[in-house]
Amino acid sequence: MKIFSAEQLKAADKETMKKQNISSVELMERAGKLIFEEIHARMEKNKRPVKVFCGIGNNGGDGLVIARHLIQHLYDVKVYIVNYSDNRSSDFLKNYDRIKDVTKEWPVLLRSDDDLPELAEEDVVIDALFGVGLNRELDEWVKNLVLHINKSQSFVISVDVPSGMFCDEPTRDKNAVIAADFTFTFQSPKMAFFLPETGRMAGQFEVLDIGLDKEFLQNTETETHLIRKNEARLFYKPRENFTHKGTYGHALLIGGSYGKMGSISLTATAAMKSGAGMATVFVPKCGYEIIQTLLPEAMVITDKAEDFISEIAFDLKPAVIGFGVGVGKKDETLQAFGALLERTEKPMVIDADGLNLLAANKELLKKLPKNSILTPHPKELERLMGGWDDDFEKLEKAREFVKEYDVVLLIKGSRTITVTKDNYYINSTGNAGMATAGSGDVLTGVITGLVSQGYDPLTAAVFGVYLHGSSGDLAAKEMSEPSLLAGDIAKYLGAAFLDLEKMP
């Protein structure tokens, strides 16, 4: 699913009005009515009081459309106009006149802190103050209104975006953003919905198709894409008859140290459950019996050292190498890793202490095989490329890192983002229960297993993140988020593959 910028959506509006021969106020009516219908479907049997806060631009016009339809359906509606300027959009003014035709209780003008209305727990607040066109900080009294709404116990619904949020650049004052419980957004989710600093402010969101010109949307290229089941299904390569284990590759997983053998066992298990034809696990001697017991399907090679990896030697020709899980940061391990990079040409999957070794010895980054996949969590990412002031700067620095070292980079998080030279791929699956030890180790195994089967590194990364999150979602449905373990994610990979075959 394409994620359009505010400018692209503005251009889509213009093209739609031209091709469909409709006015901007008619398009506004269409959008506002869709949100009304969604609210009405949920509230028809329990008509709670509704308080609509409208700005004086087009987002406020949307709010007035919603309020008018609610009034016509006998809801208890109070409309407030946040009068932060004397400049009003023409579409706002047209809908301001229309609402006067359906109620004798005209909208209340708010001009200062003294005008802030009381909000009750049973109220539903509709936030239509500012839309995607916001490009400045809020006036102090408007900021106080935002804080007033956020402190209330009311249920808050935002129109298109939570007011105060910038969609395609850093939000300047993160304390002056509506904290929505639910956001109805038009045609495309906004990039800011998926970033740690601002995503929580959108709450749950639903994308409403307001009928923008399909040809324009199809032909407009975007740098950001949301990966859902429909997209993931296109990546999936079902197995064919007359194939054998060699068809699906031999994955070599290198990792583990004394006290950390569980991590590499999770990685190896996930690699096999994601479809690798064979897996060999390279571990210190102390891990031999552990891996043979936990994963009898895998083969095991041991280092000459008892408790850590000191020299990586093997005579097989793996389709892919996954390195770093539980490996530690000893000098001997560093030397072994450097030697491995010198003689490896195929893309690798590198995680955990493998990333920490790279971060502490940045000269090794230049030795990475082309298109290797790096899977850092935020702290590991910071060690690799330095800090950032905001999430948008983080994405730009990640892109520069990818260009410099010719790798595929995952930024792990609630909505993991895969970064390439030209694009961002945002994952849609996963849940808070996956914030548990070993979850990332499983992801490394999934991606390694997919590369082993012949998926190209980018597809393996994007598809692997989707499968990993889907497995976590299916597992959480059975055992709850708090009780979810990394091993459960690996166990449900089969269910995640089966889920791809189900119709939406």
Short mmCIF file of C-alpha atoms in Angstrom, two decimals:
data_model
loop_
_atom_site.label_atom_id
_atom_site.label_comp_id
_atom_site.label_asym_id
_atom_site.label_seq_id
_atom_site.Cartn_x
_atom_site.Cartn_y
_atom_site.Cartn_z
CA MET A 1 0.00 0.00 0.00
CA LYS A 2 1.40 3.36 -1.00
CA ILE A 3 1.84 6.01 1.67
CA PHE A 4 1.41 9.37 0.01
CA SER A 5 2.83 12.67 1.20
CA ALA A 6 0.60 15.63 2.03
CA GLU A 7 1.62 17.32 -1.23
CA GLN A 8 0.77 14.22 -3.26
CA LEU A 9 -2.65 13.97 -1.63
CA LYS A 10 -3.28 17.64 -2.31
CA ALA A 11 -2.44 17.05 -5.98
CA ALA A 12 -4.74 13.99 -5.98
CA ASP A 13 -7.58 16.17 -4.68
CA LYS A 14 -7.11 18.61 -7.57
CA GLU A 15 -6.93 15.86 -10.18
CA THR A 16 -10.04 14.20 -8.74
CA MET A 17 -12.06 17.41 -8.84
CA LYS A 18 -10.98 17.99 -12.44
CA LYS A 19 -11.70 14.47 -13.72
CA GLN A 20 -14.89 13.92 -11.74
CA ASN A 21 -16.13 17.46 -12.38
CA ILE A 22 -16.84 18.15 -8.72
CA SER A 23 -16.07 21.12 -6.50
CA SER A 24 -13.81 21.09 -3.46
CA VAL A 25 -16.82 21.51 -1.21
CA GLU A 26 -18.42 18.43 -2.79
CA LEU A 27 -15.24 16.45 -2.12
CA MET A 28 -15.30 17.74 1.45
CA GLU A 29 -18.90 16.60 1.80
CA ARG A 30 -17.94 13.15 0.58
CA ALA A 31 -15.08 12.86 3.06
CA GLY A 32 -16.99 14.22 6.04
CA LYS A 33 -20.02 12.05 5.34
CA LEU A 34 -17.83 8.93 5.26
CA ILE A 35 -16.52 9.70 8.74
CA PHE A 36 -20.06 10.39 9.96
CA GLU A 37 -21.17 6.99 8.64
CA GLU A 38 -18.32 5.25 10.46
CA ILE A 39 -19.16 7.04 13.72
CA HIS A 40 -22.89 6.45 13.32
CA ALA A 41 -22.36 2.72 12.69
CA ARG A 42 -20.52 2.47 16.02
CA MET A 43 -22.67 4.82 18.11
CA GLU A 44 -26.19 4.45 16.77
CA LYS A 45 -27.31 2.34 19.73
CA ASN A 46 -25.49 4.45 22.29
CA LYS A 47 -25.71 8.10 21.27
CA ARG A 48 -23.20 9.74 23.57
CA PRO A 49 -22.86 13.56 23.61
CA VAL A 50 -20.56 14.78 20.84
CA LYS A 51 -18.39 17.87 20.97
CA VAL A 52 -16.84 18.90 17.67
CA PHE A 53 -13.83 21.23 17.66
CA CYS A 54 -13.32 22.82 14.25
CA GLY A 55 -10.49 24.92 12.97
CA ILE A 56 -11.15 27.54 10.32
CA GLY A 57 -9.51 25.74 7.41
CA ASN A 58 -10.55 22.71 5.40
CA ASN A 59 -10.08 20.28 8.29
CA GLY A 60 -12.56 22.41 10.20
CA GLY A 61 -14.86 22.23 7.19
CA ASP A 62 -14.71 18.43 7.39
CA GLY A 63 -15.67 18.71 11.05
CA LEU A 64 -18.67 20.88 10.21
CA VAL A 65 -19.88 18.30 7.66
CA ILE A 66 -19.63 15.56 10.28
CA ALA A 67 -21.42 17.69 12.87
CA ARG A 68 -24.26 18.54 10.46
CA HIS A 69 -24.95 14.89 9.69
CA LEU A 70 -24.81 13.96 13.38
CA ILE A 71 -27.33 16.70 14.18
CA GLN A 72 -29.62 15.49 11.41
CA HIS A 73 -29.51 12.04 12.99
CA LEU A 74 -30.57 13.42 16.36
CA TYR A 75 -27.24 13.29 18.20
CA ASP A 76 -26.57 15.72 21.04
CA VAL A 77 -23.93 17.84 19.28
CA LYS A 78 -22.06 20.92 20.40
CA VAL A 79 -19.83 22.64 17.83
CA TYR A 80 -16.89 24.87 18.74
CA ILE A 81 -15.02 27.05 16.25
CA VAL A 82 -11.40 27.60 17.28
CA ASN A 83 -10.96 31.19 16.12
CA TYR A 84 -7.16 31.40 15.89
CA SER A 85 -7.23 33.70 12.83
CA ASP A 86 -9.53 35.95 10.82
CA ASN A 87 -8.66 34.03 7.63
CA ARG A 88 -11.15 31.29 6.85
CA SER A 89 -11.14 28.90 3.90
CA SER A 90 -14.05 29.30 1.49
CA ASP A 91 -15.13 25.68 1.98
CA PHE A 92 -15.16 26.18 5.74
CA LEU A 93 -17.44 29.21 5.31
CA LYS A 94 -19.83 27.31 3.04
CA ASN A 95 -20.20 24.52 5.58
CA TYR A 96 -20.46 27.05 8.41
CA ASP A 97 -23.54 28.44 6.66
CA ARG A 98 -24.95 24.97 6.03
CA ILE A 99 -24.83 23.90 9.66
CA LYS A 100 -26.94 26.91 10.58
CA ASP A 101 -29.72 25.39 8.45
CA VAL A 102 -30.02 22.28 10.66
CA THR A 103 -29.76 23.67 14.19
CA LYS A 104 -30.73 26.72 16.18
CA GLU A 105 -27.72 26.17 18.42
CA TRP A 106 -25.05 27.82 16.33
CA PRO A 107 -21.35 27.01 16.76
CA VAL A 108 -19.59 28.61 19.71
CA LEU A 109 -16.52 30.72 18.94
CA LEU A 110 -13.46 30.05 21.09
CA ARG A 111 -10.94 32.91 21.21
CA SER A 112 -8.80 32.39 24.32
CA ASP A 113 -8.05 30.25 27.38
CA ASP A 114 -11.11 31.74 29.03
CA ASP A 115 -13.39 30.02 26.52
CA LEU A 116 -12.28 26.40 27.05
CA PRO A 117 -15.44 24.29 27.51
CA GLU A 118 -15.94 21.55 30.06
CA LEU A 119 -15.47 18.02 28.81
CA ALA A 120 -17.01 14.97 30.45
CA GLU A 121 -15.98 11.34 30.44
CA GLU A 122 -19.08 10.36 28.51
CA ASP A 123 -18.36 12.88 25.74
CA VAL A 124 -17.06 11.97 22.33
CA VAL A 125 -14.70 14.68 21.10
CA ILE A 126 -14.17 15.11 17.37
CA ASP A 127 -10.88 16.83 16.61
CA ALA A 128 -11.06 18.80 13.35
CA LEU A 129 -8.70 21.62 14.25
CA PHE A 130 -5.83 21.15 11.79
CA GLY A 131 -5.18 18.79 8.91
CA VAL A 132 -2.18 17.73 6.84
CA GLY A 133 -1.48 21.30 5.76
CA LEU A 134 -0.31 22.43 9.21
CA ASN A 135 3.18 23.94 8.95
CA ARG A 136 3.56 26.12 12.04
CA GLU A 137 3.46 25.87 15.81
CA LEU A 138 0.13 26.39 17.54
CA ASP A 139 -0.77 29.62 19.29
CA GLU A 140 -0.35 29.31 23.03
CA TRP A 141 -4.07 29.33 23.82
CA VAL A 142 -4.75 26.75 21.08
CA LYS A 143 -2.00 24.59 22.54
CA ASN A 144 -3.77 24.89 25.90
CA LEU A 145 -6.98 23.71 24.23
CA VAL A 146 -5.12 20.65 22.91
CA LEU A 147 -3.77 19.94 26.39
CA HIS A 148 -7.27 20.45 27.81
CA ILE A 149 -8.69 17.84 25.43
CA ASN A 150 -5.83 15.44 26.15
CA LYS A 151 -6.36 15.71 29.91
CA SER A 152 -10.08 14.99 29.60
CA GLN A 153 -11.43 11.47 29.89
CA SER A 154 -13.42 11.91 26.69
CA PHE A 155 -13.07 9.55 23.75
CA VAL A 156 -11.22 11.51 21.04
CA ILE A 157 -11.63 10.97 17.30
CA SER A 158 -9.31 12.85 14.95
CA VAL A 159 -10.21 13.80 11.39
CA ASP A 160 -7.46 12.77 8.92
CA VAL A 161 -4.60 13.49 11.38
CA PRO A 162 -4.41 14.35 15.08
CA SER A 163 -4.24 18.14 15.21
CA GLY A 164 -0.74 19.47 15.77
CA MET A 165 0.95 16.52 14.03
CA PHE A 166 3.09 17.19 10.98
CA CYS A 167 2.83 14.35 8.47
CA ASP A 168 6.05 14.47 6.49
CA GLU A 169 8.47 16.31 8.75
CA PRO A 170 9.28 16.45 12.45
CA THR A 171 6.44 17.69 14.64
CA ARG A 172 7.85 20.80 16.26
CA ASP A 173 6.06 20.60 19.60
CA LYS A 174 5.21 17.02 20.48
CA ASN A 175 3.38 18.21 23.60
CA ALA A 176 0.93 20.15 21.45
CA VAL A 177 -0.59 17.23 19.53
CA ILE A 178 -4.03 15.77 20.08
CA ALA A 179 -3.77 12.30 21.65
CA ALA A 180 -6.46 10.57 19.63
CA ASP A 181 -8.08 7.31 20.60
CA PHE A 182 -9.02 6.80 16.96
CA THR A 183 -8.13 8.55 13.70
CA PHE A 184 -10.11 8.36 10.48
CA THR A 185 -7.61 9.24 7.79
CA PHE A 186 -8.31 9.91 4.13
CA GLN A 187 -7.09 7.67 1.30
CA SER A 188 -3.68 6.83 2.77
CA PRO A 189 -2.14 6.50 6.23
CA LYS A 190 0.39 9.18 7.06
CA MET A 191 4.09 8.51 7.60
CA ALA A 192 3.99 10.05 11.08
CA PHE A 193 1.51 7.37 12.20
CA PHE A 194 4.28 4.77 12.13
CA LEU A 195 7.09 6.60 13.91
CA PRO A 196 7.77 6.14 17.65
CA GLU A 197 7.63 9.83 18.55
CA THR A 198 4.25 10.54 16.94
CA GLY A 199 2.56 7.23 16.10
CA ARG A 200 1.03 6.78 19.54
CA MET A 201 -0.85 10.10 19.10
CA ALA A 202 -2.92 8.67 16.24
CA GLY A 203 -4.25 5.79 18.37
CA GLN A 204 -5.98 3.21 16.23
CA PHE A 205 -6.55 4.42 12.71
CA GLU A 206 -8.70 3.49 9.76
CA VAL A 207 -8.10 4.53 6.16
CA LEU A 208 -11.20 5.76 4.34
CA ASP A 209 -11.32 5.68 0.54
CA ILE A 210 -12.82 9.03 -0.42
CA GLY A 211 -12.74 8.21 -4.13
CA LEU A 212 -9.65 10.08 -5.24
CA ASP A 213 -8.71 9.49 -8.85
CA LYS A 214 -7.44 5.92 -9.11
CA GLU A 215 -5.30 6.51 -12.19
CA PHE A 216 -3.49 9.39 -10.49
CA LEU A 217 -2.87 7.34 -7.35
CA GLN A 218 -1.69 4.34 -9.36
CA ASN A 219 0.74 6.38 -11.44
CA THR A 220 2.13 8.44 -8.57
CA GLU A 221 5.30 6.91 -7.17
CA THR A 222 5.88 6.97 -3.43
CA GLU A 223 9.02 6.26 -1.47
CA THR A 224 7.12 4.69 1.43
CA HIS A 225 5.02 1.52 1.35
CA LEU A 226 2.92 -0.24 3.99
CA ILE A 227 3.22 -4.03 3.86
CA ARG A 228 -0.07 -5.79 4.61
CA LYS A 229 -1.33 -9.28 3.78
CA ASN A 230 -2.12 -8.39 0.17
CA GLU A 231 1.45 -7.23 -0.42
CA ALA A 232 3.01 -10.08 1.57
CA ARG A 233 1.03 -12.64 -0.41
CA LEU A 234 2.77 -11.45 -3.58
CA PHE A 235 6.18 -12.24 -2.05
CA TYR A 236 5.31 -15.80 -1.05
CA LYS A 237 6.76 -18.63 -3.17
CA PRO A 238 4.78 -21.84 -2.54
CA ARG A 239 6.77 -25.05 -2.81
CA GLU A 240 6.69 -27.04 -6.01
CA ASN A 241 6.51 -30.78 -6.53
CA PHE A 242 9.66 -32.76 -7.33
CA THR A 243 11.87 -30.55 -5.16
CA HIS A 244 14.14 -31.67 -2.33
CA LYS A 245 15.96 -30.22 0.66
CA GLY A 246 18.78 -28.97 -1.55
CA THR A 247 16.29 -26.87 -3.48
CA TYR A 248 15.67 -24.72 -0.42
CA GLY A 249 19.23 -24.05 0.53
CA HIS A 250 21.63 -24.66 3.36
CA ALA A 251 21.64 -21.96 6.05
CA LEU A 252 24.64 -21.56 8.34
CA LEU A 253 23.87 -19.90 11.68
CA ILE A 254 26.89 -18.71 13.64
CA GLY A 255 26.44 -17.58 17.21
CA GLY A 256 26.13 -18.44 20.85
CA SER A 257 28.49 -18.26 23.82
CA TYR A 258 28.43 -19.63 27.34
CA GLY A 259 25.05 -18.78 28.88
CA LYS A 260 23.62 -17.56 25.56
CA MET A 261 22.96 -20.75 23.64
CA GLY A 262 19.19 -20.27 23.77
CA SER A 263 19.40 -17.32 21.39
CA ILE A 264 21.13 -19.16 18.56
CA SER A 265 18.81 -22.14 19.03
CA LEU A 266 15.83 -19.80 18.49
CA THR A 267 17.47 -18.41 15.35
CA ALA A 268 18.18 -21.86 13.92
CA THR A 269 14.66 -23.08 14.72
CA ALA A 270 13.14 -20.07 12.96
CA ALA A 271 15.40 -20.55 9.93
CA MET A 272 14.15 -24.09 9.48
CA LYS A 273 10.52 -23.24 10.22
CA SER A 274 10.63 -20.47 7.63
CA GLY A 275 11.66 -23.04 5.02
CA ALA A 276 15.42 -23.50 4.84
CA GLY A 277 16.12 -26.93 3.42
CA MET A 278 19.03 -27.56 5.80
CA ALA A 279 20.60 -25.72 8.69
CA THR A 280 24.01 -26.01 10.30
CA VAL A 281 24.68 -24.24 13.56
CA PHE A 282 28.23 -23.15 14.38
CA VAL A 283 28.66 -22.75 18.16
CA PRO A 284 31.29 -23.01 20.90
CA LYS A 285 31.86 -26.52 22.23
CA CYS A 286 29.59 -25.83 25.21
CA GLY A 287 26.66 -25.55 22.81
CA TYR A 288 26.94 -28.91 21.10
CA GLU A 289 24.59 -30.96 23.26
CA ILE A 290 22.21 -28.03 23.71
CA ILE A 291 21.63 -27.54 19.97
CA GLN A 292 21.51 -31.28 19.24
CA THR A 293 18.86 -31.66 21.93
CA LEU A 294 16.77 -28.58 21.17
CA LEU A 295 16.86 -28.88 17.38
CA PRO A 296 17.60 -32.43 16.18
CA GLU A 297 16.83 -31.38 12.61
CA ALA A 298 19.93 -29.18 12.49
CA MET A 299 23.58 -30.14 12.10
CA VAL A 300 26.18 -28.77 14.48
CA ILE A 301 29.77 -27.64 14.06
CA THR A 302 31.72 -26.53 17.10
CA ASP A 303 34.51 -24.04 17.55
CA LYS A 304 37.75 -25.21 19.12
CA ALA A 305 37.02 -22.95 22.11
CA GLU A 306 34.74 -24.13 24.87
CA ASP A 307 32.78 -20.99 25.77
CA PHE A 308 32.98 -18.58 22.84
CA ILE A 309 33.67 -18.41 19.12
CA SER A 310 37.36 -17.94 18.35
CA GLU A 311 37.87 -19.30 14.83
CA ILE A 312 35.16 -19.93 12.26
CA ALA A 313 36.09 -22.91 10.12
CA PHE A 314 33.73 -25.04 7.99
CA ASP A 315 33.90 -26.98 4.74
CA LEU A 316 30.32 -26.58 3.56
CA LYS A 317 29.05 -24.03 1.02
CA PRO A 318 26.04 -22.36 2.62
CA ALA A 319 23.46 -20.45 0.66
CA VAL A 320 23.50 -17.80 3.39
CA ILE A 321 25.19 -17.08 6.71
CA GLY A 322 23.39 -15.60 9.70
CA PHE A 323 25.84 -14.17 12.22
CA GLY A 324 25.89 -12.54 15.61
CA VAL A 325 23.12 -13.87 17.85
CA GLY A 326 24.53 -14.47 21.34
CA VAL A 327 28.07 -14.41 20.02
CA GLY A 328 29.56 -11.96 22.53
CA LYS A 329 32.24 -9.33 21.94
CA LYS A 330 35.53 -11.00 22.81
CA ASP A 331 38.63 -10.00 20.83
CA GLU A 332 38.96 -13.52 19.48
CA THR A 333 35.37 -13.40 18.25
CA LEU A 334 36.04 -10.07 16.57
CA GLN A 335 39.05 -11.48 14.74
CA ALA A 336 37.05 -14.51 13.64
CA PHE A 337 34.24 -12.26 12.37
CA GLY A 338 36.66 -10.11 10.40
CA ALA A 339 38.19 -13.18 8.78
CA LEU A 340 34.70 -14.46 7.90
CA LEU A 341 33.85 -11.18 6.17
CA GLU A 342 37.07 -11.36 4.15
CA ARG A 343 36.10 -14.68 2.57
CA THR A 344 32.31 -14.32 2.28
CA GLU A 345 30.81 -12.99 -0.95
CA LYS A 346 27.12 -13.80 -0.57
CA PRO A 347 24.86 -11.46 1.44
CA MET A 348 24.83 -12.18 5.17
CA VAL A 349 22.21 -11.57 7.85
CA ILE A 350 23.80 -9.83 10.84
CA ASP A 351 22.17 -9.16 14.19
CA ALA A 352 22.82 -8.57 17.90
CA ASP A 353 26.51 -8.77 18.87
CA GLY A 354 27.42 -8.96 15.19
CA LEU A 355 26.07 -5.41 14.92
CA ASN A 356 27.86 -4.35 18.09
CA LEU A 357 31.14 -5.66 16.69
CA LEU A 358 30.55 -3.65 13.52
CA ALA A 359 29.70 -0.53 15.52
CA ALA A 360 32.86 -0.80 17.61
CA ASN A 361 35.04 -1.55 14.57
CA LYS A 362 33.56 0.50 11.76
CA GLU A 363 36.29 -0.46 9.32
CA LEU A 364 34.51 -3.82 9.10
CA LEU A 365 31.44 -2.16 7.58
CA LYS A 366 33.34 -1.72 4.32
CA LYS A 367 33.94 -5.47 4.21
CA LEU A 368 30.26 -6.41 4.36
CA PRO A 369 29.09 -8.43 1.36
CA LYS A 370 26.84 -6.40 -0.92
CA ASN A 371 23.13 -6.51 0.02
CA SER A 372 23.78 -7.94 3.47
CA ILE A 373 20.86 -7.49 5.85
CA LEU A 374 21.42 -5.68 9.16
CA THR A 375 18.68 -5.94 11.79
CA PRO A 376 19.35 -3.44 14.62
CA HIS A 377 17.03 -2.40 17.40
CA PRO A 378 17.16 1.38 18.20
CA LYS A 379 20.19 1.23 20.52
CA GLU A 380 22.14 -0.93 18.09
CA LEU A 381 21.20 1.44 15.28
CA GLU A 382 22.48 4.41 17.29
CA ARG A 383 25.80 2.65 17.85
CA LEU A 384 26.08 1.95 14.12
CA MET A 385 25.33 5.39 12.70
CA GLY A 386 25.23 7.86 15.60
CA GLY A 387 22.30 9.65 17.22
CA TRP A 388 19.48 11.70 15.74
CA ASP A 389 17.26 14.56 16.85
CA ASP A 390 13.96 13.16 15.56
CA ASP A 391 12.52 10.19 13.71
CA PHE A 392 12.68 11.83 10.29
CA GLU A 393 16.38 12.56 10.74
CA LYS A 394 16.81 8.95 11.83
CA LEU A 395 15.28 7.76 8.55
CA GLU A 396 17.46 10.08 6.49
CA LYS A 397 20.61 8.96 8.32
CA ALA A 398 19.56 5.34 7.82
CA ARG A 399 19.19 5.93 4.09
CA GLU A 400 22.65 7.53 3.90
CA PHE A 401 24.07 4.55 5.81
CA VAL A 402 22.47 2.14 3.35
CA LYS A 403 23.87 4.07 0.38
CA GLU A 404 27.36 4.18 1.86
CA TYR A 405 27.62 0.49 2.72
CA ASP A 406 25.25 -1.02 0.12
CA VAL A 407 23.16 -2.98 2.62
CA VAL A 408 19.51 -3.56 3.50
CA LEU A 409 18.77 -2.06 6.92
CA LEU A 410 15.92 -2.93 9.27
CA ILE A 411 14.93 -0.46 11.97
CA LYS A 412 13.21 -2.75 14.44
CA GLY A 413 10.34 -1.45 16.51
CA SER A 414 6.59 -1.48 16.95
CA ARG A 415 6.37 -0.86 13.21
CA THR A 416 9.63 -2.18 11.81
CA ILE A 417 10.86 -0.19 8.80
CA THR A 418 13.07 -1.72 6.11
CA VAL A 419 15.31 0.92 4.55
CA THR A 420 16.84 0.76 1.07
CA LYS A 421 18.52 3.41 -1.08
CA ASP A 422 15.21 4.57 -2.50
CA ASN A 423 12.38 3.25 -0.35
CA TYR A 424 10.98 2.65 3.11
CA TYR A 425 8.85 -0.46 3.76
CA ILE A 426 6.71 -0.29 6.90
CA ASN A 427 5.43 -3.49 8.44
CA SER A 428 1.80 -3.77 9.51
CA THR A 429 1.95 -6.88 11.70
CA GLY A 430 3.11 -7.50 15.24
CA ASN A 431 1.99 -6.64 18.76
CA ALA A 432 3.32 -5.47 22.13
CA GLY A 433 3.69 -9.05 23.32
CA MET A 434 6.62 -9.40 20.95
CA ALA A 435 8.63 -6.99 23.10
CA THR A 436 10.25 -9.97 24.77
CA ALA A 437 13.74 -11.48 24.94
CA GLY A 438 14.63 -13.54 21.89
CA SER A 439 12.03 -12.05 19.54
CA GLY A 440 14.75 -10.46 17.41
CA ASP A 441 16.69 -13.73 17.35
CA VAL A 442 13.67 -15.39 15.77
CA LEU A 443 13.42 -12.62 13.18
CA THR A 444 17.06 -13.17 12.21
CA GLY A 445 16.30 -16.84 11.67
CA VAL A 446 13.22 -16.13 9.56
CA ILE A 447 15.11 -13.77 7.24
CA THR A 448 18.08 -16.15 7.00
CA GLY A 449 15.75 -19.03 6.14
CA LEU A 450 14.10 -17.03 3.36
CA VAL A 451 17.43 -15.99 1.82
CA SER A 452 18.47 -19.64 1.96
CA GLN A 453 15.49 -20.55 -0.23
CA GLY A 454 16.39 -18.03 -2.90
CA TYR A 455 14.43 -14.94 -1.88
CA ASP A 456 16.47 -11.87 -2.75
CA PRO A 457 17.75 -9.97 0.34
CA LEU A 458 15.24 -7.10 0.14
CA THR A 459 12.26 -9.42 -0.30
CA ALA A 460 13.55 -11.69 2.45
CA ALA A 461 13.82 -8.72 4.82
CA VAL A 462 10.40 -7.22 4.06
CA PHE A 463 8.59 -10.57 3.87
CA GLY A 464 10.45 -11.92 6.88
CA VAL A 465 9.41 -9.00 9.05
CA TYR A 466 5.79 -9.49 7.96
CA LEU A 467 5.84 -13.24 8.71
CA HIS A 468 7.52 -12.67 12.07
CA GLY A 469 4.85 -10.15 13.10
CA SER A 470 2.03 -12.31 11.78
CA SER A 471 3.33 -15.27 13.77
CA GLY A 472 3.38 -13.11 16.88
CA ASP A 473 -0.17 -11.95 16.24
CA LEU A 474 -1.47 -15.49 15.78
CA ALA A 475 0.37 -16.69 18.89
CA ALA A 476 -0.92 -13.78 20.99
CA LYS A 477 -4.51 -14.65 20.06
CA GLU A 478 -4.02 -18.03 21.66
CA MET A 479 -1.94 -17.15 24.72
CA SER A 480 -2.20 -13.35 25.24
CA GLU A 481 0.41 -10.65 24.72
CA PRO A 482 1.92 -10.71 28.24
CA SER A 483 2.54 -14.47 28.10
CA LEU A 484 4.09 -14.48 24.63
CA LEU A 485 7.60 -15.96 24.40
CA ALA A 486 10.03 -15.80 21.48
CA GLY A 487 9.75 -19.55 21.08
CA ASP A 488 6.01 -19.16 20.55
CA ILE A 489 6.68 -16.83 17.62
CA ALA A 490 8.83 -19.50 16.00
CA LYS A 491 6.20 -22.17 16.64
CA TYR A 492 3.50 -20.14 14.87
CA LEU A 493 5.44 -19.53 11.67
CA GLY A 494 3.56 -22.37 10.01
CA ALA A 495 0.26 -20.73 10.92
CA ALA A 496 1.56 -17.46 9.45
CA PHE A 497 2.24 -19.16 6.12
CA LEU A 498 -1.22 -20.72 6.16
CA ASP A 499 -2.77 -17.34 6.96
CA LEU A 500 -1.34 -15.96 3.72
CA GLU A 501 -3.48 -18.44 1.81
CA LYS A 502 -6.71 -17.31 3.47
CA MET A 503 -8.84 -14.75 1.70
CA PRO A 504 -8.91 -11.31 3.36
#
